[in-house]
Tab-separated table of N, CA and C in Angstrom:
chain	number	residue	atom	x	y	z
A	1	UNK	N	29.903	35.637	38.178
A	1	UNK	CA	30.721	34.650	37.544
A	1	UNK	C	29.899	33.828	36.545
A	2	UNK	N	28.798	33.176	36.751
A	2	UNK	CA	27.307	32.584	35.836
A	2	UNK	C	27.754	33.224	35.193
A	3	UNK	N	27.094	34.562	35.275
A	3	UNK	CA	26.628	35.607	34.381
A	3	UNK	C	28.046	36.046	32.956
A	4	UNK	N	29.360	35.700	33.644
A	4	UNK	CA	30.147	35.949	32.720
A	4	UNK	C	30.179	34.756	31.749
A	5	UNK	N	30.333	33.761	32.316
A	5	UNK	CA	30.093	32.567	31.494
A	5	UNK	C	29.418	32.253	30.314
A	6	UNK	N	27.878	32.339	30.618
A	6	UNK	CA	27.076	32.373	29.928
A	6	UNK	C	26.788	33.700	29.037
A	7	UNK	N	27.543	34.623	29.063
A	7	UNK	CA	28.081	35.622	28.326
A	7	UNK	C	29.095	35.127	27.214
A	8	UNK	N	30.112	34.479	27.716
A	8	UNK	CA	30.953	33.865	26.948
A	8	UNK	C	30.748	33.013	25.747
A	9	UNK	N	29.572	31.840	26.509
A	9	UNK	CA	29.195	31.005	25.447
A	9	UNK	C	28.303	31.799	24.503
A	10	UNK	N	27.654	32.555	25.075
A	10	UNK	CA	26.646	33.232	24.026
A	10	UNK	C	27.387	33.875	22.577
A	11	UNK	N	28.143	34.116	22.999
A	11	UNK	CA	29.231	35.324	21.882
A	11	UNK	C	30.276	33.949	21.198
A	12	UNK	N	30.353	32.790	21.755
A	12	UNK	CA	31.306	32.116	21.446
A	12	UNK	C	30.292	31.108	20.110
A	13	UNK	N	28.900	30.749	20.626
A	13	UNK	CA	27.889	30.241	20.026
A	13	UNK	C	28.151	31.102	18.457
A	14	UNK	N	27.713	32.038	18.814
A	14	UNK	CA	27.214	33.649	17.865
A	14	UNK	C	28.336	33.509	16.552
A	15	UNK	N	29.345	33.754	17.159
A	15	UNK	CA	30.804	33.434	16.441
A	15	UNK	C	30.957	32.363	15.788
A	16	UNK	N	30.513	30.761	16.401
A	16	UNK	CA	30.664	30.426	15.388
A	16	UNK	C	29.622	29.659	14.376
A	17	UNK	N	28.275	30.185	14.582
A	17	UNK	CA	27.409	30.381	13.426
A	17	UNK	C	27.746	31.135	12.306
A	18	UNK	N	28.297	32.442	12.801
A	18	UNK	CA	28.524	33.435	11.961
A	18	UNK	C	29.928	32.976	10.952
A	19	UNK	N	30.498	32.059	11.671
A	19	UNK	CA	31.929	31.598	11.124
A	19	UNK	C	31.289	30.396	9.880
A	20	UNK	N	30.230	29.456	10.093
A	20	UNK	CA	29.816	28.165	9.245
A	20	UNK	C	29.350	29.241	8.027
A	21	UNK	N	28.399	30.275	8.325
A	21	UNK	CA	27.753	30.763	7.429
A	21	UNK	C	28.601	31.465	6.504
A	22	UNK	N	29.448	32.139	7.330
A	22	UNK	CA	30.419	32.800	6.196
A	22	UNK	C	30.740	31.334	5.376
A	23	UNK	N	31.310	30.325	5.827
A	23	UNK	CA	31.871	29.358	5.143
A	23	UNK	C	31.295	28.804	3.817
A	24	UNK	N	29.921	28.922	4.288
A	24	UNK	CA	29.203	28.284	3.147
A	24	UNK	C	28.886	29.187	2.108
A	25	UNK	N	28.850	30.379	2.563
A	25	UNK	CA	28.529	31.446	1.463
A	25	UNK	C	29.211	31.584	0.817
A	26	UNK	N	30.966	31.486	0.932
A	26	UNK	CA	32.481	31.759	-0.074
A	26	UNK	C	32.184	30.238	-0.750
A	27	UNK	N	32.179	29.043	0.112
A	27	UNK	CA	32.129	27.823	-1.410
A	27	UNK	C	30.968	28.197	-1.893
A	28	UNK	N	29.751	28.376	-1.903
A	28	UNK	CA	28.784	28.865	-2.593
A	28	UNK	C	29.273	29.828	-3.736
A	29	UNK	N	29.746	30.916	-3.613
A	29	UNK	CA	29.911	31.478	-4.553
A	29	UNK	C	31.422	31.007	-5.616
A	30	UNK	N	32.026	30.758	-5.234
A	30	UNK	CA	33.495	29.804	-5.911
A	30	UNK	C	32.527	28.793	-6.841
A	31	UNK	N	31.609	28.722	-6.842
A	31	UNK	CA	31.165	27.292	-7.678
A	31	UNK	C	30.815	27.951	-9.069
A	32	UNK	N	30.725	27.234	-10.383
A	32	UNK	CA	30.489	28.069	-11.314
A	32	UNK	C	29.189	28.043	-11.550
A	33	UNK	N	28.576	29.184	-12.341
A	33	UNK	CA	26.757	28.728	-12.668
A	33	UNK	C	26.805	27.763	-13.475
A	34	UNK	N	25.192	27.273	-13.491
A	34	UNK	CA	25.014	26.033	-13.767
A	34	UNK	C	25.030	25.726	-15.640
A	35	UNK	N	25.345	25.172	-16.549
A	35	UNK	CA	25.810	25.037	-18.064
A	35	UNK	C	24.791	24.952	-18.465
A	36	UNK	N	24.182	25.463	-19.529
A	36	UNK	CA	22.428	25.657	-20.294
A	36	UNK	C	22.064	24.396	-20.617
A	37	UNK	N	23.009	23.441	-20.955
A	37	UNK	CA	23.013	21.961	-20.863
A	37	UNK	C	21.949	21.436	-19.885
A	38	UNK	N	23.256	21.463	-18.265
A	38	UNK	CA	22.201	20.683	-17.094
A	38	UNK	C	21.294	21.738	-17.164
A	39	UNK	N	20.618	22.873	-17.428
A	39	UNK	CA	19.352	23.344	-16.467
A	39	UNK	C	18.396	22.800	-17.652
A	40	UNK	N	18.753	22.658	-19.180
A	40	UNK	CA	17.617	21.748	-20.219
A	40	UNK	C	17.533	20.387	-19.362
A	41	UNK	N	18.563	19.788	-19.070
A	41	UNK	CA	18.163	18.253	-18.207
A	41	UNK	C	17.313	18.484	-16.821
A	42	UNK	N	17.973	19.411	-16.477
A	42	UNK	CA	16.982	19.926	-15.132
A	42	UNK	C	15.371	20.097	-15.351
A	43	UNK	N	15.410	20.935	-16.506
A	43	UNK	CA	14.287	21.298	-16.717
A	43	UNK	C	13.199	19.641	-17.257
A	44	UNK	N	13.886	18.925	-17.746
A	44	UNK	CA	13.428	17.592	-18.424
A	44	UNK	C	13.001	16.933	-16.998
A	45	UNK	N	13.663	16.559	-16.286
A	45	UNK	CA	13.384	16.003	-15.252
A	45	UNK	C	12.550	16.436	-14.561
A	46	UNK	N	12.599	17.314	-14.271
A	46	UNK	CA	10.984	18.041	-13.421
A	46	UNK	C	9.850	17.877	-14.419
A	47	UNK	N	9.736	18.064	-15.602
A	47	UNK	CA	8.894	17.566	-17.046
A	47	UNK	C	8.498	16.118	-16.313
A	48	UNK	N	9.236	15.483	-16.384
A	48	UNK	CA	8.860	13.984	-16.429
A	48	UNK	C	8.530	13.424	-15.040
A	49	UNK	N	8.620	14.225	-13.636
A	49	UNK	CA	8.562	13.797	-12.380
A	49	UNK	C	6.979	14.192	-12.235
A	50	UNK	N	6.549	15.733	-12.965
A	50	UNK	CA	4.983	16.168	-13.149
A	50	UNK	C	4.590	15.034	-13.936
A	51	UNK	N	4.471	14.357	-14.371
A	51	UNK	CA	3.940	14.072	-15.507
A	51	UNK	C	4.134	12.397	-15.191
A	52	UNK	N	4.667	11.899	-14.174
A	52	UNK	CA	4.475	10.578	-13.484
A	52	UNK	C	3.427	11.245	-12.089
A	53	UNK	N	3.580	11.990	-11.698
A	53	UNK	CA	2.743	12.454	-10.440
A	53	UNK	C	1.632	12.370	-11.023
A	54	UNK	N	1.374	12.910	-12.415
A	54	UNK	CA	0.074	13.057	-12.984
A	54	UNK	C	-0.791	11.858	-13.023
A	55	UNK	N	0.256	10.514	-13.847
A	55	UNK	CA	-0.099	9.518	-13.826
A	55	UNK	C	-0.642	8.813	-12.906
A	56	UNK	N	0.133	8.666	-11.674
A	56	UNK	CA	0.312	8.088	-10.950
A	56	UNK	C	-1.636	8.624	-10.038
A	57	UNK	N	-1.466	9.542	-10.068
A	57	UNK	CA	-3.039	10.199	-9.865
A	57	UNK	C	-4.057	9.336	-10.465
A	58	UNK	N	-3.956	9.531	-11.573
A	58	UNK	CA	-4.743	8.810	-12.826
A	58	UNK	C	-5.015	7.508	-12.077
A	59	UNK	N	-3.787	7.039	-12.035
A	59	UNK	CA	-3.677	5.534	-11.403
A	59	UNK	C	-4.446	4.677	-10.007
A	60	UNK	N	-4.263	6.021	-9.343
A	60	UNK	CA	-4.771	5.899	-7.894
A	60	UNK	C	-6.586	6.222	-8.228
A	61	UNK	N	-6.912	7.283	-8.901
A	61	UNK	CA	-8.467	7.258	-9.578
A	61	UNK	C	-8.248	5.590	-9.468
A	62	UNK	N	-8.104	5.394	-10.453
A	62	UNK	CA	-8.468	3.957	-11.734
A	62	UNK	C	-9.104	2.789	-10.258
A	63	UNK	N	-7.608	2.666	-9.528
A	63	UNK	CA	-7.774	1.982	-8.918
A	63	UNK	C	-8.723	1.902	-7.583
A	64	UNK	N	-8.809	2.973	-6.925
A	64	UNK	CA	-9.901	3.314	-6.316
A	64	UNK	C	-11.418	2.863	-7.062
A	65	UNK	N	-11.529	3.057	-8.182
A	65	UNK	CA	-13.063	2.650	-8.978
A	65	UNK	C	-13.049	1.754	-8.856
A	66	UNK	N	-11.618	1.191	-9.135
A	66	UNK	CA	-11.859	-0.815	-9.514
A	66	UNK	C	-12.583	-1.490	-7.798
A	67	UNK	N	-11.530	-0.581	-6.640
A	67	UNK	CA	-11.879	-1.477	-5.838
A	67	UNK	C	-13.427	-1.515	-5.361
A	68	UNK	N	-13.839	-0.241	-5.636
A	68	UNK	CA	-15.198	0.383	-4.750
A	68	UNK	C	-16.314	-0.776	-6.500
A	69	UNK	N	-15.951	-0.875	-7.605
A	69	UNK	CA	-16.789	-1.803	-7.944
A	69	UNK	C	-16.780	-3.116	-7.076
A	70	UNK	N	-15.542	-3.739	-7.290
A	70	UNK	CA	-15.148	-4.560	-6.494
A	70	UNK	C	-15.979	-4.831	-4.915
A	71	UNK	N	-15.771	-4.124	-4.311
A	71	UNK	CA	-16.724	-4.394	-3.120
A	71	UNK	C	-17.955	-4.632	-3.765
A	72	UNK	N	-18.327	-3.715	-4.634
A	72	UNK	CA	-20.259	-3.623	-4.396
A	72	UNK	C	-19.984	-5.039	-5.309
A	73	UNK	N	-19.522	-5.601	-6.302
A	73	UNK	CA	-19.697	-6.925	-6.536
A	73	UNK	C	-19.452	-8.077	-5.513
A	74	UNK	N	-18.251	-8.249	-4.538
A	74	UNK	CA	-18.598	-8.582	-3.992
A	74	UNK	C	-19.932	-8.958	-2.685
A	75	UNK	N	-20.099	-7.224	-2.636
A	75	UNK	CA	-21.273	-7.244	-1.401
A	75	UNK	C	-22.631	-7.844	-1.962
A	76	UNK	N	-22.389	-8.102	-3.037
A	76	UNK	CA	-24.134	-8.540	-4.171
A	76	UNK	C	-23.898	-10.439	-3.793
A	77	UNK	N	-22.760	-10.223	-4.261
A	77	UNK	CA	-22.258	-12.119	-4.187
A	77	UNK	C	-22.787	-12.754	-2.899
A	78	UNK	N	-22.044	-12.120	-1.771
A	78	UNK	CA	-22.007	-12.446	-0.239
A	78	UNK	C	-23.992	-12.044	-0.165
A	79	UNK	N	-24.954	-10.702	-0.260
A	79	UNK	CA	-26.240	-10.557	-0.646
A	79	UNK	C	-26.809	-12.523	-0.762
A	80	UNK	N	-26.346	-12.516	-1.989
A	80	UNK	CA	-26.830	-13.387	-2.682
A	80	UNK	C	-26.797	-14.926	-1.931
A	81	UNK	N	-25.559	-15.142	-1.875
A	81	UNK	CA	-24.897	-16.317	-1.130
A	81	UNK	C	-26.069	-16.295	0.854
A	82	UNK	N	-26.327	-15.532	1.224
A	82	UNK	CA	-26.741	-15.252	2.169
A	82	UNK	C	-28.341	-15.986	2.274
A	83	UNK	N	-29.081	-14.947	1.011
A	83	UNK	CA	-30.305	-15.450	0.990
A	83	UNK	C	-30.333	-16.740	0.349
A	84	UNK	N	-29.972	-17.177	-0.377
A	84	UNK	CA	-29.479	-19.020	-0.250
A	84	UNK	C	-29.467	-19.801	1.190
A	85	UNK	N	-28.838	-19.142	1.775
A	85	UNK	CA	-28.558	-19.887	2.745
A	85	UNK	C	-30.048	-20.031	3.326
A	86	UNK	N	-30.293	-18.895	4.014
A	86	UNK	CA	-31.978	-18.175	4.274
A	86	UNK	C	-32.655	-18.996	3.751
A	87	UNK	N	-32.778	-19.230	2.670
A	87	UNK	CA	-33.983	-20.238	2.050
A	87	UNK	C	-33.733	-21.936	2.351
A	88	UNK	N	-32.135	-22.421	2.319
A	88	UNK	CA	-32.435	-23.726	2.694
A	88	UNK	C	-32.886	-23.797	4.353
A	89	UNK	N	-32.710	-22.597	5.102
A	89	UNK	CA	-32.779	-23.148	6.526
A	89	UNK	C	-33.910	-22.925	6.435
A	90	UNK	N	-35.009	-22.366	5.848
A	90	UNK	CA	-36.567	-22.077	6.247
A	90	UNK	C	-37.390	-23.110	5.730
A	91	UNK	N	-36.465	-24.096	4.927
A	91	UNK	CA	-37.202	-25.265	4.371
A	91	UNK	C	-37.013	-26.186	5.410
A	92	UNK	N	-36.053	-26.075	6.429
A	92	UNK	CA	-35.092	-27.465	7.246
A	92	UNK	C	-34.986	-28.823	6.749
A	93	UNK	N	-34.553	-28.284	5.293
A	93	UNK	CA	-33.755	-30.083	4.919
A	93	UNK	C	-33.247	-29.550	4.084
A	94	UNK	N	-32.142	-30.442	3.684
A	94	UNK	CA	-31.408	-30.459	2.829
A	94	UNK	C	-31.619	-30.785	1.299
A	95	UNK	N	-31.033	-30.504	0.375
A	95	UNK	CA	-31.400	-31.198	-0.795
A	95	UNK	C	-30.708	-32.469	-1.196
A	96	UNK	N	-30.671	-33.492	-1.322
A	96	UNK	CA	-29.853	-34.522	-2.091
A	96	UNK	C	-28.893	-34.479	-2.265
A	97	UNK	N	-28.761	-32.754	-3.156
A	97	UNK	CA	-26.887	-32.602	-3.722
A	97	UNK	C	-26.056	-32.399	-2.377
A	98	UNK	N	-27.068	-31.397	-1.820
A	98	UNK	CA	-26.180	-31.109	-0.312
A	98	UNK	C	-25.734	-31.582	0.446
A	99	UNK	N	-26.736	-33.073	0.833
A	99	UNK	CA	-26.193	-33.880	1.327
A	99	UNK	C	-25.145	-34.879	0.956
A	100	UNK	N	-25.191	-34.821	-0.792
A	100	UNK	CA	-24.102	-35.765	-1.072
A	100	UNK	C	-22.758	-35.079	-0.874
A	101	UNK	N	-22.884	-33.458	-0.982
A	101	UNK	CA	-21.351	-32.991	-0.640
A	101	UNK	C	-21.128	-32.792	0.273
A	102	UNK	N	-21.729	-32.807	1.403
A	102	UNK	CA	-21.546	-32.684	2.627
A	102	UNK	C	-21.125	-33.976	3.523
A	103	UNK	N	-21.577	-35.182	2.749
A	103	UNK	CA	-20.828	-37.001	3.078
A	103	UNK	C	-19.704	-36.287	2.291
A	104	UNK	N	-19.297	-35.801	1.028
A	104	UNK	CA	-18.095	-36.140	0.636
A	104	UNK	C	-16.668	-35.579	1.339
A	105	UNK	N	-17.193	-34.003	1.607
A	105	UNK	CA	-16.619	-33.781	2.659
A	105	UNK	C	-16.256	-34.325	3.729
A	106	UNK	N	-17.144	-34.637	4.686
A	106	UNK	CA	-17.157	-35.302	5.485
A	106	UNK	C	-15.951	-36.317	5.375
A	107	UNK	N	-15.939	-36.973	4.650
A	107	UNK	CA	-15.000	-38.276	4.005
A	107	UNK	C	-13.829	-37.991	3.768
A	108	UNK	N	-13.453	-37.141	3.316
A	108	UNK	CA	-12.224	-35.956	2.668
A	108	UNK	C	-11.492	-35.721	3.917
A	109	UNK	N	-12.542	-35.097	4.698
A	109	UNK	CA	-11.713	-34.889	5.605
A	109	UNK	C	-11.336	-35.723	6.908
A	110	UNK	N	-12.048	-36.748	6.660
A	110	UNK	CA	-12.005	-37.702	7.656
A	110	UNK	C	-10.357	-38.753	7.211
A	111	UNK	N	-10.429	-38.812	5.423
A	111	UNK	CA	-9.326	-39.418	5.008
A	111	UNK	C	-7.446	-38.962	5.589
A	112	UNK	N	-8.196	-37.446	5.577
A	112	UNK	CA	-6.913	-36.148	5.883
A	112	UNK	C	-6.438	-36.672	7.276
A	113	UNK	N	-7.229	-37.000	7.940
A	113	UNK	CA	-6.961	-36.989	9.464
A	113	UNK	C	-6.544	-38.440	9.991
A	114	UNK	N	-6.836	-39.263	9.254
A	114	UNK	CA	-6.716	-40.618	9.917
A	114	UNK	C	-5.690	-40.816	8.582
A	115	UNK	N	-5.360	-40.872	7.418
A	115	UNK	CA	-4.594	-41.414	6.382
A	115	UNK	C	-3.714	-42.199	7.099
A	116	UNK	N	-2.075	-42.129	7.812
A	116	UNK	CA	-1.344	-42.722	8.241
A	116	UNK	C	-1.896	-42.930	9.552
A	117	UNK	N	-1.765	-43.737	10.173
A	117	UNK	CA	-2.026	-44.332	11.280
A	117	UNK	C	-0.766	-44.036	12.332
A	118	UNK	N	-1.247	-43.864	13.319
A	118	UNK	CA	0.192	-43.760	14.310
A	118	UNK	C	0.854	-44.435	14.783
A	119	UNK	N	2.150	-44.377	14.613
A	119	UNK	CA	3.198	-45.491	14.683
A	119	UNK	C	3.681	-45.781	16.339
A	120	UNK	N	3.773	-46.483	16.569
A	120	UNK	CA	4.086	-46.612	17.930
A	120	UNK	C	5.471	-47.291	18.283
């Protein structure tokens, strides 16, 4: 009894694949070929979809260089900024200017925090 069943569906499956495919193959062919018109636009458009891909390549180069300069300028800056630092701590003092921006800060942000007073 299984066995007939699953006989059934098998052939019933089968049938109607074979039924969609026929379907699509008759509107498929009912359609008319395509007018020398659209396949020149066809053909334009694939022209111009290569030819942004191309760019767009180009683009991705370009930008890739910019960033990889980009780092190594940055990584020279941060280099740089570093051994600065290195040199005021091996002196252990400050210079004058440093200390004056470092009160001003100080002050700045001391203004930020206390400005209004809390209301009670």
């Amino acid at each position: 009894m299984a066995a007939r069943t699953a006989a059934r569906t098998t052939v019933l499956s089968a049938f109607i694949v074979c039924s969609v495919f026929a379907a699509s193959l008759a509107s498929a062919q009912n359609q008319p070929p395509p007018r020398r018109d659209d396949q020149q636009q066809v053909q334009a458009q694939r022209y111009e979809q290569v030819q942004r891909s191309n760019s767009n390549s180009n683009d991705t180069r370009l930008r890739e260089q910019r960033d990889a300069r980009s780092f190594d300028t940055r990584a020279e800056e941060q280099r740089r900024a570093n051994e600065g630092a290195e040199a005021s701590r091996r002196t252990g003092r400050m210079t004058p200017d440093e200390r004056r921006d470092l009160r001003r800060q100080i002050n700045e942000v001391g203004q930020d925090i206390y400005s209004n007073p809390p209301r009670r």
